[in-house]
PDB file of C-alpha atoms and ligand atoms in Angstrom:
ATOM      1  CA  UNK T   1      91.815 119.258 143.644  1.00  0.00           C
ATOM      2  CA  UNK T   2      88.679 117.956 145.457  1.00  0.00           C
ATOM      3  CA  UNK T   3      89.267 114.169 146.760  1.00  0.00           C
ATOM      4  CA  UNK T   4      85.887 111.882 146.375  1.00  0.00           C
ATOM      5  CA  UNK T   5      86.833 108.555 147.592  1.00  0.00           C
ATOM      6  CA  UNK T   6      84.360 105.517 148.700  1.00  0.00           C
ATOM      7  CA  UNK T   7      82.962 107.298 151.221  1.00  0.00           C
ATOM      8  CA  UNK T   8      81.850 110.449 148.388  1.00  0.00           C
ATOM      9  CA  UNK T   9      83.765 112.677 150.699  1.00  0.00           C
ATOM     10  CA  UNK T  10      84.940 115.998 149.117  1.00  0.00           C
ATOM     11  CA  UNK T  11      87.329 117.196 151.689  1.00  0.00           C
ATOM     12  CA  UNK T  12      90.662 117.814 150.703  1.00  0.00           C
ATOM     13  CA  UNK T  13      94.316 116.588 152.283  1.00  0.00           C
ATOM     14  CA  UNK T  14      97.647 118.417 152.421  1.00  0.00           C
ATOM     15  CA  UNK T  15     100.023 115.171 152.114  1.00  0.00           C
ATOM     16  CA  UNK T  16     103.340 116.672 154.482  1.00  0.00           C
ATOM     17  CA  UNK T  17     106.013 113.448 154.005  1.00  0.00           C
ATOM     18  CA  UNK T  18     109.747 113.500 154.745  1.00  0.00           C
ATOM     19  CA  UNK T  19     112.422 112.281 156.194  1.00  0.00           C
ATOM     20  CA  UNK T  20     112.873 111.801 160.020  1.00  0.00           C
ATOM     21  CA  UNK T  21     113.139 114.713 162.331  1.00  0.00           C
ATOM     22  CA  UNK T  22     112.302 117.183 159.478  1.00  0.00           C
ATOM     23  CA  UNK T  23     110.084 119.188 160.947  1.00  0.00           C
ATOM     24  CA  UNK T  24     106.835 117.631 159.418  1.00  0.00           C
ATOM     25  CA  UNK T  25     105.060 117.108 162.782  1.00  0.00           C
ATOM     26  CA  UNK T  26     105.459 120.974 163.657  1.00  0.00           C
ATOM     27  CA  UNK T  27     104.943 122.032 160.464  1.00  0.00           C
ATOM     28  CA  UNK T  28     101.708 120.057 159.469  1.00  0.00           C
ATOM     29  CA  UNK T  29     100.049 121.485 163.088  1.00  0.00           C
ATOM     30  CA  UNK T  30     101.072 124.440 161.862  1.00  0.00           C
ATOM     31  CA  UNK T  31      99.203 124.505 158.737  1.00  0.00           C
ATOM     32  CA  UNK T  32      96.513 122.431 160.422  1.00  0.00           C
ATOM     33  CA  UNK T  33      95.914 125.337 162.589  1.00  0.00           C
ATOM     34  CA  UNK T  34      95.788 128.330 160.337  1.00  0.00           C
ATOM     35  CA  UNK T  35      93.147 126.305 158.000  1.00  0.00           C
ATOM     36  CA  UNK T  36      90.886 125.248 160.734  1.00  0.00           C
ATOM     37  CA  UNK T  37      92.104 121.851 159.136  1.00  0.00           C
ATOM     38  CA  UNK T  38      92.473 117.989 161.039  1.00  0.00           C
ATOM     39  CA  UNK T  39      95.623 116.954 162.112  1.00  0.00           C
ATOM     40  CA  UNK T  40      96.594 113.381 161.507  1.00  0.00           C
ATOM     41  CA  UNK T  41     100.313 111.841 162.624  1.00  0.00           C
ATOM     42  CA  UNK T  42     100.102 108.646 160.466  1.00  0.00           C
ATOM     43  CA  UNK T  43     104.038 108.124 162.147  1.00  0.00           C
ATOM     44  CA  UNK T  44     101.804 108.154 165.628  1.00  0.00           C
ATOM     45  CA  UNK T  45      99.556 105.034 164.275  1.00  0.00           C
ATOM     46  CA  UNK T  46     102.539 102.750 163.407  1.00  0.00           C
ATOM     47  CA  UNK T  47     104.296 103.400 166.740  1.00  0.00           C
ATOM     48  CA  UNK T  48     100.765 102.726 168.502  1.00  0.00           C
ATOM     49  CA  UNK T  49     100.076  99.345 166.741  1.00  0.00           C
ATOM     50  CA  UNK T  50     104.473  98.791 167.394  1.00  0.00           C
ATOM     51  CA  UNK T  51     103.656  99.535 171.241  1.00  0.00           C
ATOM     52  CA  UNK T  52     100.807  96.960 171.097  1.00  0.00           C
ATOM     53  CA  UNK T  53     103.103  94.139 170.055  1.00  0.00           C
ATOM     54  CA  UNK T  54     105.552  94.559 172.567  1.00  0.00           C
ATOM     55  CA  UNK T  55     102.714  94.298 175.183  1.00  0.00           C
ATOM     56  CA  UNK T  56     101.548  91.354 173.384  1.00  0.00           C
ATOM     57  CA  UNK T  57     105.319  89.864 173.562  1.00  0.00           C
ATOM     58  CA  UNK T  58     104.867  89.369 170.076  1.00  0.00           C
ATOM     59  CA  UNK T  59     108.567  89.528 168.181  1.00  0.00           C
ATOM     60  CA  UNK T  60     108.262  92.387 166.172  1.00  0.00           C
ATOM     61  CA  UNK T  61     110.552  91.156 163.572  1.00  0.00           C
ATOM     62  CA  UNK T  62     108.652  88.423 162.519  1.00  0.00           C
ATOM     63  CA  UNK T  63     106.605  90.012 159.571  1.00  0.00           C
ATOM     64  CA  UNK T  64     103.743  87.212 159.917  1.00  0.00           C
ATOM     65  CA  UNK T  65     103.451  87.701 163.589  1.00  0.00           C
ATOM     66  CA  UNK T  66     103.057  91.105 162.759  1.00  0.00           C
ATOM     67  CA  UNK T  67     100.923  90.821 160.098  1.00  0.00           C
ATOM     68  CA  UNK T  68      98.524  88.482 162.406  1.00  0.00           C
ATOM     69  CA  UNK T  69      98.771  91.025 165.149  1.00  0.00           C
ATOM     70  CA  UNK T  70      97.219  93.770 163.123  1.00  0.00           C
ATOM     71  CA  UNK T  71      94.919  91.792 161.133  1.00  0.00           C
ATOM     72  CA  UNK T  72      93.287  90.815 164.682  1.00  0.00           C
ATOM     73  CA  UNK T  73      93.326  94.424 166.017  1.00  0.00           C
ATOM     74  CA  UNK T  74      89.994  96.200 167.415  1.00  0.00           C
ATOM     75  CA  UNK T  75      90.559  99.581 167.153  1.00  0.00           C
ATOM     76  CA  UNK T  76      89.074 102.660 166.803  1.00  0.00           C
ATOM     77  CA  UNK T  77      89.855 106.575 165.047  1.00  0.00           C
ATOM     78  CA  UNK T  78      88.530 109.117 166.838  1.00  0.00           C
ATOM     79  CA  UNK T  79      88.912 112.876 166.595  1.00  0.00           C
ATOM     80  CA  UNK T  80      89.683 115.286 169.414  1.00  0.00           C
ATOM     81  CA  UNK T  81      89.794 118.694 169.459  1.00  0.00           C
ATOM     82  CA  UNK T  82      91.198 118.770 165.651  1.00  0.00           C
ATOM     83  CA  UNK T  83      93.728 115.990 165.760  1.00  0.00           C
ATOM     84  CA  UNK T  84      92.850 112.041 165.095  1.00  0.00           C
ATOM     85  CA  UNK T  85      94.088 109.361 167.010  1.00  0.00           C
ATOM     86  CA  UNK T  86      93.784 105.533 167.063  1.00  0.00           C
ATOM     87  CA  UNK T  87      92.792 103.616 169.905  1.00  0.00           C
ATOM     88  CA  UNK T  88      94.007 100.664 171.210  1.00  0.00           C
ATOM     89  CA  UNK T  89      91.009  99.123 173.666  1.00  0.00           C
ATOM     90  CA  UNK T  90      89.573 102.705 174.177  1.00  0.00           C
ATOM     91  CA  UNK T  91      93.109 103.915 175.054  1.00  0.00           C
ATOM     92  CA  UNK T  92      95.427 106.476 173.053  1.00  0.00           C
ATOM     93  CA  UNK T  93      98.768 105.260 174.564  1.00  0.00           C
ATOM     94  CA  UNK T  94      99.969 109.093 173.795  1.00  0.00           C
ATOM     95  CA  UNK T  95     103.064 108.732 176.352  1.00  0.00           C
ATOM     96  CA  UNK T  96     103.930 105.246 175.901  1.00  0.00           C
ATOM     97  CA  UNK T  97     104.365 105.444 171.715  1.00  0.00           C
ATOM     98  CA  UNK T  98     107.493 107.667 172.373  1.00  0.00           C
ATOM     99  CA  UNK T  99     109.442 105.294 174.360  1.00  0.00           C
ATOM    100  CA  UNK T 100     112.853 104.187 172.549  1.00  0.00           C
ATOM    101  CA  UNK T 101     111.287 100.643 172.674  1.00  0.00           C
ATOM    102  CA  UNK T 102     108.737 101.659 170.111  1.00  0.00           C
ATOM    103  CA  UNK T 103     111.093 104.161 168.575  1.00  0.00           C
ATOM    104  CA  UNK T 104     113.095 100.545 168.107  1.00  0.00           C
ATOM    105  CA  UNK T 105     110.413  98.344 167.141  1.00  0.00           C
ATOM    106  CA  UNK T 106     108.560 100.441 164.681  1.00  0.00           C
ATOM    107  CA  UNK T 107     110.292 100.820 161.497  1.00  0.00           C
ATOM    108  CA  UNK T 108     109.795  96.666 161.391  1.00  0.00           C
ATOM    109  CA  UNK T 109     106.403  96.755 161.757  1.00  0.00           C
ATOM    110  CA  UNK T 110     106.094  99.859 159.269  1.00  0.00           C
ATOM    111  CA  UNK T 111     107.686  97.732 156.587  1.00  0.00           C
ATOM    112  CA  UNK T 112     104.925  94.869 156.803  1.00  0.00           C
ATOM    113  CA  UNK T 113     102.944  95.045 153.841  1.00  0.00           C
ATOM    114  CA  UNK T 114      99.801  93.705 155.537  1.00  0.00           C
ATOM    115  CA  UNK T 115     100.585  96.449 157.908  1.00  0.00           C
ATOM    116  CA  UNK T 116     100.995  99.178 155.566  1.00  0.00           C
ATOM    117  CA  UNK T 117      97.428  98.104 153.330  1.00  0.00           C
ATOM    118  CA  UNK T 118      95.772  98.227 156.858  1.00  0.00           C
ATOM    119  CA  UNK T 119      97.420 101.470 157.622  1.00  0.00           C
ATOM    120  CA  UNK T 120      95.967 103.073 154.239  1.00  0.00           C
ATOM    121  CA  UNK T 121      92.614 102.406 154.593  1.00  0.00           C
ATOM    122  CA  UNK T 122      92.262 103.767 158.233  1.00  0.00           C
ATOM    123  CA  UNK T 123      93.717 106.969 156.736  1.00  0.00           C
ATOM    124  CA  UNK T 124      91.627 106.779 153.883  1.00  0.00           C
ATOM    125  CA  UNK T 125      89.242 106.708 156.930  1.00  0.00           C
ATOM    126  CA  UNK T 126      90.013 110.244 158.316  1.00  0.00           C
ATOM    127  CA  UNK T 127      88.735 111.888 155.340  1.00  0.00           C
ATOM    128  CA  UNK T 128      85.403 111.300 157.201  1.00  0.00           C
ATOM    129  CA  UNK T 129      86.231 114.146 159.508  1.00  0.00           C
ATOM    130  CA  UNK T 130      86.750 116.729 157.404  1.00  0.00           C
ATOM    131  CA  UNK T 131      89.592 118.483 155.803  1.00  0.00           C
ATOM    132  CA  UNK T 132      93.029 116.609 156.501  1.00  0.00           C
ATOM    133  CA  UNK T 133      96.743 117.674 156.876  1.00  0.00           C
ATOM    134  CA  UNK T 134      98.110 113.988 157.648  1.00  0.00           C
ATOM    135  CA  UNK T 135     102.038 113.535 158.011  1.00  0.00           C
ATOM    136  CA  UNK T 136     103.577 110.938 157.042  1.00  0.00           C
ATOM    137  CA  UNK T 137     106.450 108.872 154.654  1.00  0.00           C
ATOM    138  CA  UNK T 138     103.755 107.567 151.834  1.00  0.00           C
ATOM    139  CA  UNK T 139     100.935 109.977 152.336  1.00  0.00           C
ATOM    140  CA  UNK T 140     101.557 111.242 148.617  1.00  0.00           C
ATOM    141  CA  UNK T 141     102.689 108.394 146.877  1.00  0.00           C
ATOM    142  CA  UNK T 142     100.610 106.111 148.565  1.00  0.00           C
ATOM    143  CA  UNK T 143      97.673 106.946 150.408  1.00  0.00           C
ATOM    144  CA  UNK T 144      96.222 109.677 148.970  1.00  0.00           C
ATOM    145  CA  UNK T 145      98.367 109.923 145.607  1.00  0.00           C
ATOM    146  CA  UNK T 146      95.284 112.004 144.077  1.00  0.00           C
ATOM    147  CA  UNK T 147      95.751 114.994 145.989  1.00  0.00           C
ATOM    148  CA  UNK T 148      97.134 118.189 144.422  1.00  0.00           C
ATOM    149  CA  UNK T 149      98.804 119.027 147.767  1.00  0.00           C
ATOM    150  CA  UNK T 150     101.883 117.442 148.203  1.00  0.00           C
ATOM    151  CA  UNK T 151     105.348 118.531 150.203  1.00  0.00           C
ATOM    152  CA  UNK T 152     108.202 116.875 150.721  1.00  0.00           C
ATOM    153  CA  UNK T 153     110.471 118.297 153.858  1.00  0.00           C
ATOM    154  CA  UNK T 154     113.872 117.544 154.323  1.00  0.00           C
ATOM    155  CA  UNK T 155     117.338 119.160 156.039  1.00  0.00           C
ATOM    156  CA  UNK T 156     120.496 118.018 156.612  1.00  0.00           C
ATOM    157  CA  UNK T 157     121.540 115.188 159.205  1.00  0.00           C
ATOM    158  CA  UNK T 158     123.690 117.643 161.196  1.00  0.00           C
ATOM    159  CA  UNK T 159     120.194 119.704 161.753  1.00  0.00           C
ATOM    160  CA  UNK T 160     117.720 117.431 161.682  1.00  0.00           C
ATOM    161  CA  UNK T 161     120.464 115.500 164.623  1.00  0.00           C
ATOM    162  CA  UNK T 162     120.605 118.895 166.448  1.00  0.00           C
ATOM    163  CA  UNK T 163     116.298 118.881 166.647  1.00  0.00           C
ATOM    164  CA  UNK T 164     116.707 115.498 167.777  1.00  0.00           C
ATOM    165  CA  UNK T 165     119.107 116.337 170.514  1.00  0.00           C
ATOM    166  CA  UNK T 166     116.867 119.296 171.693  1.00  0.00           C
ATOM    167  CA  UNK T 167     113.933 117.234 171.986  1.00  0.00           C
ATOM    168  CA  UNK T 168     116.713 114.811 174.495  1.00  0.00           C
ATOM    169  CA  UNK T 169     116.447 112.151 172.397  1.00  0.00           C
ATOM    170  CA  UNK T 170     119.453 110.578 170.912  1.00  0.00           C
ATOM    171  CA  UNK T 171     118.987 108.374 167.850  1.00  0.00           C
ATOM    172  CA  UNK T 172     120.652 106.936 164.485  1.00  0.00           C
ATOM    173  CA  UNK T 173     118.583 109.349 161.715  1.00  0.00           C
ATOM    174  CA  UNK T 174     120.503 107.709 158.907  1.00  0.00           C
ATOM    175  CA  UNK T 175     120.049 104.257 159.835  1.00  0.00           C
ATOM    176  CA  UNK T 176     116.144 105.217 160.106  1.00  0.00           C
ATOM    177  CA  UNK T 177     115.715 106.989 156.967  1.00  0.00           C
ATOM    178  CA  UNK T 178     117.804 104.336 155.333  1.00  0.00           C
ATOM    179  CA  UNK T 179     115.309 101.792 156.549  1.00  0.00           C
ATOM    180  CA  UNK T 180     112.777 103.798 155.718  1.00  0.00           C
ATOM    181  CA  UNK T 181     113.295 104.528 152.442  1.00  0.00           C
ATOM    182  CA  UNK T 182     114.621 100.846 151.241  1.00  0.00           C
ATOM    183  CA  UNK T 183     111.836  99.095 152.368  1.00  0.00           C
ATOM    184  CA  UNK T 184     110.002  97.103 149.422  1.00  0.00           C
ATOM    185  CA  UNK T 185     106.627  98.407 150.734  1.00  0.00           C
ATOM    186  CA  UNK T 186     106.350 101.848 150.409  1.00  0.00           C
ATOM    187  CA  UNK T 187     109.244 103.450 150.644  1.00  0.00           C
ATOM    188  CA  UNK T 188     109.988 107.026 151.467  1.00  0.00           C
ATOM    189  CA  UNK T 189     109.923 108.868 149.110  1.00  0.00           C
ATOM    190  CA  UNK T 190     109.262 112.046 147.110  1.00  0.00           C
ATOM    191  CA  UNK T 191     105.640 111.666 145.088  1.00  0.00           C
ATOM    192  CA  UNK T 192     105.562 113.055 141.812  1.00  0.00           C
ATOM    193  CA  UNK T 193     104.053 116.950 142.075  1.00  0.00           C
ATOM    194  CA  UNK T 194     105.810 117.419 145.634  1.00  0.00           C
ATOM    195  CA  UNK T 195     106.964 120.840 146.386  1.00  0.00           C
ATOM    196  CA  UNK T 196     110.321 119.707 147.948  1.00  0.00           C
ATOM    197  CA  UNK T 197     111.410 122.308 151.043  1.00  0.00           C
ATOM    198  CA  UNK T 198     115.084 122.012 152.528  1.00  0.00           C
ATOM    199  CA  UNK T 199     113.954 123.867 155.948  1.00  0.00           C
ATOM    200  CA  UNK T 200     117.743 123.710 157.624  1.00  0.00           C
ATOM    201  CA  UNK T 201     118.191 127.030 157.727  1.00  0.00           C
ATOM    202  CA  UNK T 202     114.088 128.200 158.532  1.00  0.00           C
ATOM    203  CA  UNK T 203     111.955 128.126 161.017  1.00  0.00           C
ATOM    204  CA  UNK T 204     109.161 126.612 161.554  1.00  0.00           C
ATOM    205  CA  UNK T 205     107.050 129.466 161.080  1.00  0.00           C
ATOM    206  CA  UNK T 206     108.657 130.241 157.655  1.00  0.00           C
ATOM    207  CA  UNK T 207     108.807 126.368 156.673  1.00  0.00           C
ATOM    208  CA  UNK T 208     104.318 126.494 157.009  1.00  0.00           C
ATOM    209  CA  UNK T 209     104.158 130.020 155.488  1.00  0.00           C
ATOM    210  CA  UNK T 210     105.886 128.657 152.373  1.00  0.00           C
ATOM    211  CA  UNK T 211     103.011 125.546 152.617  1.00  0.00           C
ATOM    212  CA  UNK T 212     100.104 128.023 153.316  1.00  0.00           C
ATOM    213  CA  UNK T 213     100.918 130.287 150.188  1.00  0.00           C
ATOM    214  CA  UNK T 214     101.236 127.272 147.899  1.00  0.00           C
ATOM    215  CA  UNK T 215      97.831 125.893 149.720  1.00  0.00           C
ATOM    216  CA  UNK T 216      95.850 129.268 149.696  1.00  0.00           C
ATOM    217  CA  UNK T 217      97.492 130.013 145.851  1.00  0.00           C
ATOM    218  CA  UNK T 218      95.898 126.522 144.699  1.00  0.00           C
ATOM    219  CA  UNK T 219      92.409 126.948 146.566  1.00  0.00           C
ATOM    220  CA  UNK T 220      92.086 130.959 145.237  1.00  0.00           C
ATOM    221  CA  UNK T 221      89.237 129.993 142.551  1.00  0.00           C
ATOM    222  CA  UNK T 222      91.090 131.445 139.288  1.00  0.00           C
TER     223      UNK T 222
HETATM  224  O1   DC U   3     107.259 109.933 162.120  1.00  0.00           O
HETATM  225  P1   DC U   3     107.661 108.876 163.158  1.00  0.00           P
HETATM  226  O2   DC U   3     109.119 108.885 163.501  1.00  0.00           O
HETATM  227  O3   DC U   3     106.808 108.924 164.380  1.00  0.00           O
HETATM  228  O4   DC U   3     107.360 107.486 162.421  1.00  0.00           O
HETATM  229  C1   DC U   3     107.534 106.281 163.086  1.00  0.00           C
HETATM  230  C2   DC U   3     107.955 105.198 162.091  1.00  0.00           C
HETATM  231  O5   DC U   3     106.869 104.876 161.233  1.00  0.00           O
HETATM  232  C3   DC U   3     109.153 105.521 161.205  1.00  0.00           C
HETATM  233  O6   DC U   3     110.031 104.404 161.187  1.00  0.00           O
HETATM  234  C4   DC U   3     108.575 105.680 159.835  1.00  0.00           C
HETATM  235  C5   DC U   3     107.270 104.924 159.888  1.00  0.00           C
HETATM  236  N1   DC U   3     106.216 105.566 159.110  1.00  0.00           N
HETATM  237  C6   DC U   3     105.940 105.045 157.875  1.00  0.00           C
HETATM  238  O7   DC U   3     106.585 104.093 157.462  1.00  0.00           O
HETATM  239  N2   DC U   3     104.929 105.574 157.123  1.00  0.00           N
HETATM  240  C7   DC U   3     104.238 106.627 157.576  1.00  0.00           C
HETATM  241  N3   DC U   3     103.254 107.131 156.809  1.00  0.00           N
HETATM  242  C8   DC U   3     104.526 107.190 158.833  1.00  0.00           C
HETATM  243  C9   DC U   3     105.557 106.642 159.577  1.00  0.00           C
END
């Protein structure tokens, strides 16, 4: 259950993955929250490194371009007030990563598999702060595919369309998750071990109770 990595840490990560607009961004604060845990949107570091390429004009379709872009990169984790974020030049472009540029750009730079090794060690990274719930699409098949906390959140397009729409943004969810989850480089998918939640028809609140008993039921010493 304990994770000791290279860094000897012992702290321990709730792995949240699923498919777009499933609630894992809620849910994993959520949880974060109520365990006094770090919050970590891995989704938020693709679409900040995304954003930096289109300020750099570089063509994000170009997977070498890409690659070069992030193998050049000076950045930085830090963590405020619970939640981790990467910096680009000192700056957490917090605003600008929600634009429907990067919204556009991203899932090409996601499937770069310089990108994506890159990606895995900064989040290996986090475990340096403390006790993680980190979102993602590959947290628990790919990042940290040793923890015993894994969950998988899904619901169907017509709701997961309907959160979209609430939010006032207006996007093709099956063309994402299909690029998402047929990319060579880790794909999404559901790790082996994941407790698999269909939260359509719950709320929030009852979509991170149903996380926190099978957390708290795993930590209880037996
Ligand atoms: O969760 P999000 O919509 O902010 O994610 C942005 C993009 O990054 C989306 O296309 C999926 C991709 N992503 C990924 O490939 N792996 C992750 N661990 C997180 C996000």
């Amino acid at each position: 259950m304990l994770i000791r990595n290279q860094l000897n840490s012992t702290n321990i990560v709730i792995a949240i993955d699923g498919t777009s607009a499933s609630g894992k961004s809620t849910n994993a604060r959520l949880v974060a929250q109520a365990l006094d845990f770090i919050y970590v949107n891995t989704g938020a570091m693709y679409r900040t490194l995304a954003w930096h390429g289109l300020q750099k004009n570089i063509d994000v379709h170009d997977p070498k371009a890409v690659a070069t872009l992030c193998r050049r990169w000076k950045t930085t984790l830090e963590c405020v007030e619970q939640t981790v974020r990467l910096l680009v030049d000192g700056y957490y472009p917090e605003k600008e990563i929600r634009t429907d540029a990067v919204s556009e750009a991203v899932p090409h730079v996601a499937a770069v598999a310089q990108v994506r090794r890159w990606m895995k060690e900064k989040q290996r990274e986090c475990l340096r702060f403390g006790n993680l719930v980190m979102e993602g699409r590959d947290i628990g098949t790919n990042v940290f595919p040793e923890t015993d906390f894994k969950f998988y959140l899904d619901a169907s397009l017509a709701e997961r369309a309907k959160r979209r729409a609430a939010e006032g943004v207006q996007e093709n969810l099956a063309a994402r998750d299909r690029r998402d989850s047929q990319r060579a480089s880790a794909p999404l998918m559901i790790a082996l071990g994941a407790v698999v939640i269909d939260n359509s028809n719950l709320t929030p609140e009852q979509t991170s109770a149903m996380i926190l008993e099978r957390v708290r039921a795993k930590l209880k010493p037996a």
